[in-house]
Amino acid sequence: MYAREESVPIVGKHVLIAEARAILRTGLLNIFKEDPGVSRVDEVVTSEELKNRIKSQLPDLIVIHQSLLTDMQILSRGQFVILAAEVDKNMLLAAHASGALGYLSENASAEMLRMTLSLAEREFLLDPAFTSWILYYINGDTLPSGNPEVLTVREQEIFELLRSGLTNHSIATQLGISESTVKSHIARIFRKLDMKRRPVKRPPPSSNATEGC
Amino acid sequence: MPAFSNSPRRENTYIIDPENETEMARLMLHDRLLTKGMGGLFPERSDFSTIHKVLDIACGPGGWVLDVARTYPKIQVAGIDISQRMIDYAQAQAWVRGLPNASFRVMDATKPLDFPDDSFDLVNARFLFGFMLPASWPRLLQECQRILRPGRIVRLTEAEWGFTNAPAFEKLCSLSSKALQQAGQSFSPTGQHTGITPMLKRLLRDARYQHIQHMAHMIEFSAGTEAYDGFYQNLMTGFKLLQPFLIKWGGTTQQEVEDLYQQTRVEMQSDDFCAIWFLLTVWGQRPEPFPQNEAAAS
């Protein structure tokens, strides 16, 4: 239930962006600056810099790229969001266990990024863009052990289209790339995921599939 | 690709493209706002001794199901939704959160439900007004009765738009109600409100549920209140995604909805923005079969 107090004074949030690449960092800075609930946005470029910064002052929200995340222990529960180019299974599970507020794609929309501002501790916003990867991990429990090679963002995109049953030609048209590029992407995906065939679209649930419901 | 522009309306009548990634994230946030505003997952209930299996209809990305599964590890909770991507996402989240008692399946709430008779102790549905046609309600409630065990509960929660002191916000809400009515998805005779809250108890009575009760909820999301941040993010995203539906059915233009959207943003950012939102939960029991002697006596 929401607290009964009439109102609390509006204090703008302090956001810290930890991202090495200038383009992404500047973009994130602007996205968070645009939010009326944010009064201050700072940036750091390296994990060293992040460590030193949070020793002196703890922001309300740290938006940190997975590549700068050397030690999750230095981050407080309910105060950080991780951005990633692709899913790192161990990092994802550690993020949830360490009280991250979210695990989002570095390509997440501005709206989705700003949604993290209103999350409370114990909430966890998983980027829907990572779904197919995680399902692969779930179903991959029965596959040969050892971490599969990680798909790039483009390969994930193509994998998703493959799963929906599109042909190489339609994928090429949809992504605005050549069919031969699509083919070489698919060859890499097959190799990385140890697949022999194109994924088939899942059949509708059958009536005896009710266990666990 | 908006679901309503290139697929027949009967197929999927949800007013927002439900497979947009931002919409999925927004619905997660929406689930939390709603649960908090309602005072918890089961605000009307303190006894869980009879609750073993729970179903959530139109679960979206699974926010409610995941919360129930985490809070009540002994309850088996299932979610169904028409969208495969939504269900995939919900499953992925259950895995990340380590919740084996949560499960998800693709199913259309407007069609017969693929569950055996007498399967559940509680069937929950929140915010179906976004896709249900008035004529679909009786059939869904019959189906719920079939899959509920005797004496067990169906629970529905619906809302009207918020009431505010913000003109553009009000206009957007009124356009939305109008568009719903035009699309044939409203009980409101004039399109002045979503039309569903006055009907909820009647729908349960007509479907012969017993011991029908209700609980109303009021959430204030004025500037400076605890609920404000979440509602601001949620509404700004929601109104943006709603634009194609408003243009198609609300008798408005892209320019007008975009202007209203920008004005709403300014209004909501004002220190004197005042707003409340009403929700209504109703619930009823599937009738118990008559005891032998009573049936013989009558």
Coordinates of C-alpha atoms in Angstrom, one line a residue:
Chain A
M1 CA 0.0 0.0 0.0
Y2 CA 1.3 3.5 -0.7
A3 CA 2.2 5.5 2.3
R4 CA -0.5 7.7 3.6
E5 CA 1.6 10.9 4.0
E6 CA 0.2 13.7 2.0
S7 CA 3.3 14.3 0.0
V8 CA 7.1 14.2 0.2
P9 CA 9.3 17.0 -1.1
I10 CA 10.4 16.4 -4.7
V11 CA 14.2 15.8 -4.5
G12 CA 15.8 15.1 -7.9
K13 CA 17.7 11.9 -8.3
H14 CA 21.5 11.7 -8.7
V15 CA 22.4 9.3 -11.5
L16 CA 25.9 8.1 -12.3
I17 CA 26.7 6.6 -15.7
A18 CA 29.7 4.2 -15.9
E19 CA 30.4 3.5 -19.6
A20 CA 33.7 3.5 -21.5
R21 CA 32.5 4.5 -25.0
A22 CA 31.9 8.3 -25.5
I23 CA 28.9 7.9 -27.8
L24 CA 27.0 5.6 -25.5
R25 CA 28.0 7.6 -22.4
T26 CA 26.8 10.9 -23.9
G27 CA 23.6 9.3 -25.1
L28 CA 22.8 7.8 -21.7
L29 CA 23.7 11.1 -20.1
N30 CA 21.1 12.9 -22.2
I31 CA 18.5 10.3 -21.8
F32 CA 18.6 10.5 -18.0
K33 CA 19.0 14.3 -18.0
E34 CA 15.7 14.6 -19.8
D35 CA 13.8 13.0 -17.0
P36 CA 12.2 15.5 -14.7
G37 CA 12.9 13.3 -11.7
V38 CA 16.7 13.6 -12.2
S39 CA 18.6 16.6 -10.9
R40 CA 22.1 15.5 -11.6
V41 CA 23.9 13.1 -13.9
D42 CA 27.6 12.3 -13.6
E43 CA 29.8 10.0 -15.7
V44 CA 32.8 7.8 -15.2
V45 CA 34.8 6.1 -17.8
T46 CA 36.7 3.3 -16.0
S47 CA 36.0 0.9 -13.2
E48 CA 38.8 2.4 -11.2
E49 CA 37.1 5.8 -11.5
L50 CA 33.8 4.3 -10.5
K51 CA 35.4 2.8 -7.4
N52 CA 36.8 6.1 -6.3
R53 CA 33.7 8.0 -7.1
I54 CA 31.3 5.9 -5.0
K55 CA 33.7 6.0 -2.1
S56 CA 33.1 9.7 -1.7
Q57 CA 29.5 10.0 -2.8
L58 CA 26.8 7.4 -3.4
P59 CA 24.4 8.3 -6.2
D60 CA 20.8 7.1 -6.2
L61 CA 21.3 5.1 -9.3
I62 CA 24.4 3.7 -11.1
V63 CA 23.9 2.8 -14.7
I64 CA 26.9 0.6 -15.4
H65 CA 28.0 -1.3 -18.5
Q66 CA 28.8 -4.9 -18.0
S67 CA 32.2 -4.5 -19.5
L68 CA 33.2 -2.1 -16.6
L69 CA 31.8 -4.4 -13.9
T70 CA 34.8 -6.0 -12.2
D71 CA 33.4 -6.2 -8.7
M72 CA 29.6 -6.3 -8.1
Q73 CA 30.2 -6.2 -4.3
I74 CA 31.1 -2.5 -4.3
L75 CA 27.5 -1.7 -5.6
S76 CA 24.6 -1.4 -3.2
R77 CA 21.4 -3.5 -3.5
G78 CA 18.7 -1.6 -5.3
Q79 CA 21.0 1.1 -6.6
F80 CA 22.4 -0.1 -9.9
V81 CA 21.3 -1.2 -13.4
I82 CA 23.6 -3.2 -15.7
L83 CA 23.7 -2.6 -19.5
A84 CA 25.1 -5.3 -21.7
A85 CA 25.8 -5.8 -25.4
E86 CA 24.9 -9.5 -24.9
V87 CA 23.9 -11.8 -22.1
D88 CA 26.6 -13.2 -19.9
K89 CA 24.8 -16.0 -18.0
N90 CA 26.9 -15.8 -14.8
M91 CA 26.8 -12.0 -14.8
L92 CA 23.0 -12.0 -15.2
L93 CA 22.4 -14.4 -12.3
A94 CA 25.0 -12.6 -10.2
A95 CA 23.2 -9.3 -11.0
H96 CA 19.9 -10.7 -9.8
A97 CA 21.4 -12.2 -6.7
S98 CA 23.3 -8.9 -5.9
G99 CA 20.2 -6.8 -6.0
A100 CA 20.6 -5.1 -9.3
L101 CA 17.5 -3.2 -10.4
G102 CA 17.8 -4.4 -14.0
Y103 CA 19.8 -6.1 -16.7
L104 CA 19.2 -4.2 -20.0
S105 CA 20.5 -4.2 -23.5
E106 CA 22.8 -1.3 -24.4
N107 CA 20.3 -0.8 -27.2
A108 CA 17.3 -0.4 -24.8
S109 CA 14.9 2.4 -25.6
A110 CA 15.1 5.7 -23.8
E111 CA 11.7 5.0 -22.2
M112 CA 12.9 1.6 -20.9
L113 CA 16.1 3.1 -19.5
R114 CA 14.2 5.8 -17.7
M115 CA 11.8 3.2 -16.2
T116 CA 14.7 2.0 -14.0
L117 CA 14.4 5.3 -12.1
S118 CA 11.1 4.3 -10.6
L119 CA 12.2 0.8 -9.6
A120 CA 12.4 -0.1 -5.9
E121 CA 14.8 -2.5 -4.2
R122 CA 13.9 -6.2 -4.9
E123 CA 12.5 -5.3 -8.3
F124 CA 14.4 -6.5 -11.4
L125 CA 13.8 -5.3 -14.9
L126 CA 15.0 -7.8 -17.4
D127 CA 15.3 -6.5 -20.9
P128 CA 12.8 -8.4 -23.1
A129 CA 15.4 -8.2 -25.9
F130 CA 17.4 -10.9 -24.0
T131 CA 14.5 -13.4 -23.9
S132 CA 15.6 -15.7 -26.7
W133 CA 19.1 -15.9 -25.2
I134 CA 17.8 -16.9 -21.8
L135 CA 15.4 -19.4 -23.3
Y136 CA 18.4 -20.9 -25.0
Y137 CA 20.2 -21.2 -21.7
I138 CA 17.1 -22.8 -20.1
N139 CA 16.7 -25.3 -22.8
G140 CA 20.4 -25.6 -23.1
D141 CA 20.6 -27.3 -19.7
T142 CA 20.5 -30.6 -21.6
L143 CA 23.1 -29.6 -24.2
P144 CA 26.8 -30.4 -23.8
S145 CA 28.2 -28.6 -20.8
G146 CA 30.5 -25.7 -21.1
N147 CA 29.6 -22.2 -21.9
P148 CA 28.5 -21.7 -25.5
E149 CA 30.1 -18.8 -27.4
V150 CA 28.1 -15.7 -26.9
L151 CA 25.9 -14.4 -29.8
T152 CA 26.5 -10.8 -30.9
V153 CA 23.5 -8.4 -30.8
R154 CA 23.1 -8.8 -34.6
E155 CA 23.2 -12.6 -34.3
Q156 CA 20.6 -12.5 -31.5
E157 CA 18.4 -10.4 -33.7
I158 CA 18.7 -12.8 -36.6
F159 CA 18.2 -15.8 -34.2
E160 CA 15.0 -14.2 -33.0
L161 CA 13.8 -13.8 -36.7
L162 CA 14.8 -17.4 -37.4
R163 CA 12.8 -18.7 -34.5
S164 CA 9.7 -16.8 -35.8
G165 CA 10.1 -18.9 -39.0
L166 CA 11.3 -16.2 -41.5
T167 CA 13.3 -17.2 -44.6
N168 CA 16.8 -15.9 -45.2
H169 CA 15.4 -13.6 -47.8
S170 CA 12.8 -12.1 -45.5
I171 CA 15.4 -11.6 -42.8
A172 CA 17.7 -9.8 -45.2
T173 CA 14.8 -7.5 -46.3
Q174 CA 13.7 -6.8 -42.8
L175 CA 17.2 -5.9 -41.6
G176 CA 18.3 -4.2 -44.8
I177 CA 21.3 -6.4 -45.4
S178 CA 22.2 -8.8 -48.1
E179 CA 21.1 -12.4 -48.2
S180 CA 24.7 -13.6 -48.2
T181 CA 25.4 -11.7 -45.0
V182 CA 22.4 -13.3 -43.4
K183 CA 23.7 -16.7 -44.5
S184 CA 27.1 -16.1 -42.9
H185 CA 25.4 -14.8 -39.7
I186 CA 23.3 -18.0 -39.6
A187 CA 26.3 -20.2 -40.1
R188 CA 28.0 -18.6 -37.1
I189 CA 24.8 -18.9 -35.0
F190 CA 24.5 -22.6 -35.8
R191 CA 28.2 -23.1 -34.9
K192 CA 27.9 -21.1 -31.7
L193 CA 24.7 -22.8 -30.6
D194 CA 25.7 -26.2 -31.8
M195 CA 22.6 -26.4 -33.9
K196 CA 22.0 -28.7 -36.9
R197 CA 18.7 -27.3 -38.2
R198 CA 16.8 -24.1 -38.4
P199 CA 14.7 -23.7 -35.2
V200 CA 11.1 -24.6 -35.9
K201 CA 8.3 -22.4 -34.6
R202 CA 6.9 -23.9 -31.4
P203 CA 3.7 -25.8 -31.8
P204 CA 0.7 -24.6 -29.9
P205 CA 0.4 -26.1 -26.4
S206 CA -1.2 -29.5 -26.3
S207 CA -3.9 -30.5 -23.8
N208 CA -1.6 -32.8 -21.9
A209 CA 1.0 -30.1 -21.2
T210 CA -0.6 -29.0 -18.0
E211 CA 1.9 -30.3 -15.5
G212 CA 3.2 -27.6 -13.2
C213 CA 0.3 -25.3 -13.9
Chain B
M1 CA 4.2 -3.5 -36.2
P2 CA 1.0 -2.7 -34.3
A3 CA -1.0 -5.8 -33.8
F4 CA -4.3 -4.1 -34.7
S5 CA -3.3 -2.5 -38.0
N6 CA -2.2 -5.6 -39.9
S7 CA -4.1 -8.4 -38.3
P8 CA -7.9 -9.0 -38.1
R9 CA -9.3 -7.3 -35.0
R10 CA -10.8 -10.6 -33.8
E11 CA -7.4 -12.2 -33.6
N12 CA -5.9 -9.8 -31.1
T13 CA -7.9 -6.9 -29.8
Y14 CA -5.4 -5.6 -27.4
I15 CA -5.2 -1.8 -27.8
I16 CA -1.4 -1.6 -27.6
D17 CA 1.1 -3.6 -29.6
P18 CA 1.8 -6.1 -26.8
E19 CA 5.0 -7.4 -28.3
N20 CA 6.8 -4.1 -28.3
E21 CA 9.8 -4.5 -25.9
T22 CA 9.2 -1.2 -24.2
E23 CA 5.5 -2.2 -23.7
M24 CA 6.6 -5.5 -22.1
A25 CA 8.9 -3.6 -19.7
R26 CA 6.0 -1.1 -19.1
L27 CA 3.6 -3.9 -18.2
M28 CA 6.1 -5.3 -15.7
L29 CA 6.2 -1.9 -14.0
H30 CA 2.4 -1.6 -14.3
D31 CA 1.9 -5.0 -12.5
R32 CA 4.0 -3.7 -9.6
L33 CA 2.1 -0.3 -9.4
L34 CA -1.2 -2.2 -9.5
T35 CA -0.2 -4.7 -6.8
K36 CA 1.1 -2.0 -4.5
G37 CA -1.9 0.2 -5.1
M38 CA -4.2 -2.7 -4.3
G39 CA -2.4 -3.3 -1.0
G40 CA -0.7 -6.5 -2.0
L41 CA -1.1 -9.7 -4.0
F42 CA -4.3 -10.8 -2.2
P43 CA -5.5 -7.8 -0.2
E44 CA -8.9 -9.5 0.5
R45 CA -7.5 -12.7 1.8
S46 CA -5.7 -13.9 4.9
D47 CA -6.3 -17.7 4.7
F48 CA -4.3 -19.5 2.2
S49 CA -4.9 -23.0 3.4
T50 CA -7.2 -23.9 0.4
I51 CA -5.0 -22.1 -2.2
H52 CA -2.7 -24.6 -3.9
K53 CA -3.0 -23.8 -7.6
V54 CA -3.6 -20.3 -9.0
L55 CA -4.1 -19.1 -12.6
D56 CA -3.5 -15.6 -13.9
I57 CA -5.4 -14.7 -17.1
A58 CA -3.7 -12.4 -19.5
C59 CA -0.6 -12.4 -17.4
G60 CA 1.4 -10.3 -19.8
P61 CA 5.1 -10.4 -18.9
G62 CA 4.1 -12.3 -15.7
G63 CA 4.7 -9.6 -13.0
W64 CA 1.9 -10.8 -10.7
V65 CA 2.6 -14.5 -11.2
L66 CA 6.3 -14.1 -10.4
D67 CA 5.5 -12.1 -7.3
V68 CA 3.0 -14.8 -6.1
A69 CA 5.5 -17.5 -6.9
R70 CA 8.2 -15.7 -4.9
T71 CA 6.0 -14.8 -1.9
Y72 CA 4.2 -18.2 -1.7
P73 CA 6.7 -20.9 -2.6
K74 CA 4.1 -23.6 -1.9
I75 CA 1.6 -22.3 -4.4
Q76 CA 1.8 -23.4 -8.0
V77 CA 1.0 -20.4 -10.1
A78 CA 0.4 -20.4 -13.8
G79 CA 0.1 -17.5 -16.2
I80 CA -1.5 -17.5 -19.7
D81 CA -1.3 -14.8 -22.3
I82 CA -2.1 -14.6 -26.0
S83 CA 1.4 -13.4 -26.9
Q84 CA 4.2 -16.0 -27.4
R85 CA 6.9 -13.4 -26.8
M86 CA 5.2 -12.3 -23.6
I87 CA 5.1 -15.9 -22.4
D88 CA 8.8 -16.4 -23.5
Y89 CA 9.8 -13.3 -21.5
A90 CA 7.8 -14.4 -18.4
Q91 CA 9.5 -17.8 -18.6
A92 CA 12.9 -16.2 -18.9
Q93 CA 12.2 -14.1 -15.9
A94 CA 11.1 -17.1 -13.8
W95 CA 14.4 -18.8 -14.6
V96 CA 16.5 -15.8 -13.7
R97 CA 14.6 -15.4 -10.5
G98 CA 14.8 -19.1 -9.7
L99 CA 11.1 -19.7 -9.4
P100 CA 10.2 -23.3 -10.3
N101 CA 6.6 -22.9 -9.0
A102 CA 5.8 -20.4 -11.8
S103 CA 4.8 -21.6 -15.2
F104 CA 3.5 -19.9 -18.3
R105 CA 1.6 -20.9 -21.4
V106 CA 0.2 -19.2 -24.6
M107 CA -3.5 -19.1 -24.5
D108 CA -6.3 -16.8 -25.8
A109 CA -8.6 -15.7 -23.0
T110 CA -11.5 -15.3 -25.5
K111 CA -11.3 -18.9 -26.5
P112 CA -11.9 -22.1 -24.5
L113 CA -9.1 -22.5 -22.0
D114 CA -6.9 -25.5 -22.4
F115 CA -7.1 -26.7 -18.8
P116 CA -8.9 -29.7 -17.4
D117 CA -12.0 -29.2 -15.2
D118 CA -11.5 -28.5 -11.5
S119 CA -7.9 -27.4 -11.9
F120 CA -7.5 -24.2 -9.8
D121 CA -8.3 -22.8 -6.4
L122 CA -8.1 -19.2 -7.6
V123 CA -8.4 -17.6 -11.0
N124 CA -7.2 -14.0 -11.2
A125 CA -7.6 -11.5 -14.0
R126 CA -6.6 -7.9 -13.9
F127 CA -7.2 -5.3 -16.6
L128 CA -8.8 -7.3 -19.3
F129 CA -10.6 -4.2 -20.6
G130 CA -7.7 -3.6 -23.0
F131 CA -8.8 -6.5 -25.2
M132 CA -12.1 -8.0 -24.1
L133 CA -15.2 -7.4 -26.2
P134 CA -18.3 -7.2 -24.0
A135 CA -19.6 -10.4 -25.6
S136 CA -16.5 -12.3 -24.6
W137 CA -17.0 -11.8 -20.8
P138 CA -19.8 -14.4 -20.2
R139 CA -17.9 -17.1 -22.0
L140 CA -14.7 -16.4 -20.1
L141 CA -16.5 -16.5 -16.8
Q142 CA -18.1 -19.8 -17.7
E143 CA -14.7 -21.2 -18.6
C144 CA -13.3 -20.0 -15.3
Q145 CA -16.1 -21.8 -13.5
R146 CA -15.3 -25.0 -15.3
I147 CA -11.5 -24.9 -14.4
L148 CA -12.1 -23.8 -10.8
R149 CA -12.7 -26.4 -8.1
P150 CA -16.1 -26.2 -6.5
G151 CA -16.3 -23.4 -3.9
R152 CA -13.1 -21.8 -5.2
I153 CA -12.6 -18.2 -6.3
V154 CA -12.5 -16.0 -9.5
R155 CA -11.2 -12.5 -8.9
L156 CA -11.4 -9.6 -11.4
T157 CA -9.8 -6.2 -11.1
E158 CA -10.6 -3.4 -13.5
A159 CA -10.3 0.4 -13.4
E160 CA -11.5 3.6 -14.9
W161 CA -9.1 6.2 -16.2
G162 CA -7.6 8.6 -13.6
F163 CA -9.2 11.8 -12.5
T164 CA -6.9 14.8 -12.6
N165 CA -6.6 18.5 -12.7
A166 CA -4.7 18.3 -16.0
P167 CA -6.6 19.2 -19.2
A168 CA -4.5 17.4 -21.8
F169 CA -4.3 14.3 -19.6
E170 CA -8.1 14.4 -19.3
K171 CA -8.5 14.8 -23.0
L172 CA -6.2 11.8 -23.7
C173 CA -8.3 9.7 -21.3
S174 CA -11.5 10.8 -22.9
L175 CA -10.1 10.0 -26.4
S176 CA -9.1 6.6 -25.1
S177 CA -12.6 5.8 -23.8
K178 CA -14.1 7.1 -27.0
A179 CA -11.8 4.9 -29.1
L180 CA -12.6 1.9 -27.0
Q181 CA -16.3 2.4 -27.6
Q182 CA -15.8 3.0 -31.3
A183 CA -13.8 -0.2 -31.5
G184 CA -16.7 -2.1 -29.9
Q185 CA -14.6 -2.9 -26.8
S186 CA -16.6 -0.9 -24.2
F187 CA -19.7 -1.3 -22.1
S188 CA -20.0 2.4 -21.9
P189 CA -23.1 3.6 -23.9
T190 CA -21.5 7.0 -24.6
G191 CA -17.8 6.3 -24.6
Q192 CA -17.3 8.6 -21.6
H193 CA -15.6 6.0 -19.4
T194 CA -14.1 2.5 -19.9
G195 CA -17.4 1.1 -18.9
I196 CA -16.2 -2.0 -17.2
T197 CA -16.3 -1.3 -13.5
P198 CA -20.2 -1.0 -13.2
M199 CA -20.5 -4.3 -14.9
L200 CA -18.2 -6.5 -12.9
K201 CA -20.5 -7.7 -10.2
R202 CA -23.3 -8.2 -12.7
L203 CA -21.1 -10.3 -14.9
L204 CA -20.3 -12.6 -12.0
R205 CA -24.0 -12.8 -10.9
D206 CA -25.0 -13.7 -14.5
A207 CA -22.4 -16.4 -14.6
R208 CA -24.0 -17.8 -11.3
Y209 CA -21.0 -17.2 -9.0
Q210 CA -21.9 -17.1 -5.3
H211 CA -20.9 -14.9 -2.3
I212 CA -19.9 -12.1 -4.6
Q213 CA -17.9 -9.4 -2.9
H214 CA -15.9 -6.3 -3.8
M215 CA -13.1 -4.1 -2.7
A216 CA -12.3 -0.7 -4.1
H217 CA -8.9 0.8 -4.2
M218 CA -7.8 4.4 -4.6
I219 CA -4.3 5.4 -5.7
E220 CA -3.2 9.0 -5.5
F221 CA -0.4 9.8 -8.0
S222 CA -0.2 13.6 -7.6
A223 CA 3.1 15.4 -7.8
G224 CA 5.3 14.6 -4.8
T225 CA 3.4 11.4 -3.8
E226 CA 5.1 8.0 -3.5
A227 CA 3.3 6.6 -6.4
Y228 CA 4.1 9.5 -8.7
D229 CA 7.4 8.4 -10.2
G230 CA 6.1 5.0 -11.3
F231 CA 2.9 6.4 -12.7
Y232 CA 4.7 9.1 -14.6
Q233 CA 7.0 6.7 -16.3
N234 CA 4.2 4.2 -16.9
L235 CA 1.7 6.7 -18.3
M236 CA 4.2 8.5 -20.6
T237 CA 5.2 5.2 -22.1
G238 CA 1.6 4.0 -22.2
F239 CA 0.1 7.1 -23.9
K240 CA 2.9 7.0 -26.5
L241 CA 2.2 3.3 -27.4
L242 CA -1.6 4.0 -27.4
Q243 CA -1.3 6.6 -30.1
P244 CA -1.9 4.3 -33.1
F245 CA -5.1 3.0 -31.4
L246 CA -6.3 6.6 -30.7
I247 CA -5.7 7.6 -34.3
K248 CA -7.5 4.6 -35.7
W249 CA -10.6 4.7 -33.5
G250 CA -10.6 8.1 -31.6
G251 CA -11.3 10.4 -34.5
T252 CA -8.1 12.2 -33.9
T253 CA -4.9 13.0 -35.8
Q254 CA -1.2 12.1 -35.2
Q255 CA -0.6 15.9 -34.7
E256 CA -3.3 16.2 -32.1
V257 CA -2.3 13.2 -30.1
E258 CA 1.3 14.2 -30.2
D259 CA 0.5 17.7 -29.0
L260 CA -1.7 16.3 -26.2
Y261 CA 1.1 13.9 -25.3
Q262 CA 3.6 16.7 -25.0
Q263 CA 1.2 18.9 -23.0
T264 CA 0.4 15.9 -20.7
R265 CA 4.2 15.6 -20.0
V266 CA 4.3 19.2 -19.0
E267 CA 1.2 18.9 -16.9
M268 CA 2.4 15.9 -15.0
Q269 CA 5.8 17.6 -14.3
S270 CA 4.0 20.6 -12.7
D271 CA 4.3 20.8 -8.9
D272 CA 0.5 21.2 -8.6
F273 CA -0.4 18.1 -10.7
C274 CA -3.2 16.3 -8.8
A275 CA -4.5 12.8 -9.7
I276 CA -6.2 9.8 -8.4
W277 CA -7.1 6.5 -9.8
F278 CA -9.9 4.1 -8.8
L279 CA -9.8 0.3 -9.2
L280 CA -12.4 -2.2 -8.3
T281 CA -11.8 -5.8 -7.4
V282 CA -14.7 -8.2 -7.3
W283 CA -14.7 -11.9 -6.5
G284 CA -17.1 -14.7 -6.3
Q285 CA -17.1 -18.5 -5.6
R286 CA -17.9 -21.3 -8.0
P287 CA -21.0 -22.9 -6.4
E288 CA -20.4 -26.0 -4.4
P289 CA -22.4 -29.0 -5.7
F290 CA -25.5 -29.7 -3.6
P291 CA -24.9 -32.1 -0.8
Q292 CA -26.7 -35.5 -1.5
N293 CA -29.5 -35.1 1.1
E294 CA -30.3 -31.5 0.1
A295 CA -30.4 -32.4 -3.6
A296 CA -32.7 -35.3 -2.8
A297 CA -35.0 -33.1 -0.6
S298 CA -35.5 -30.4 -3.3

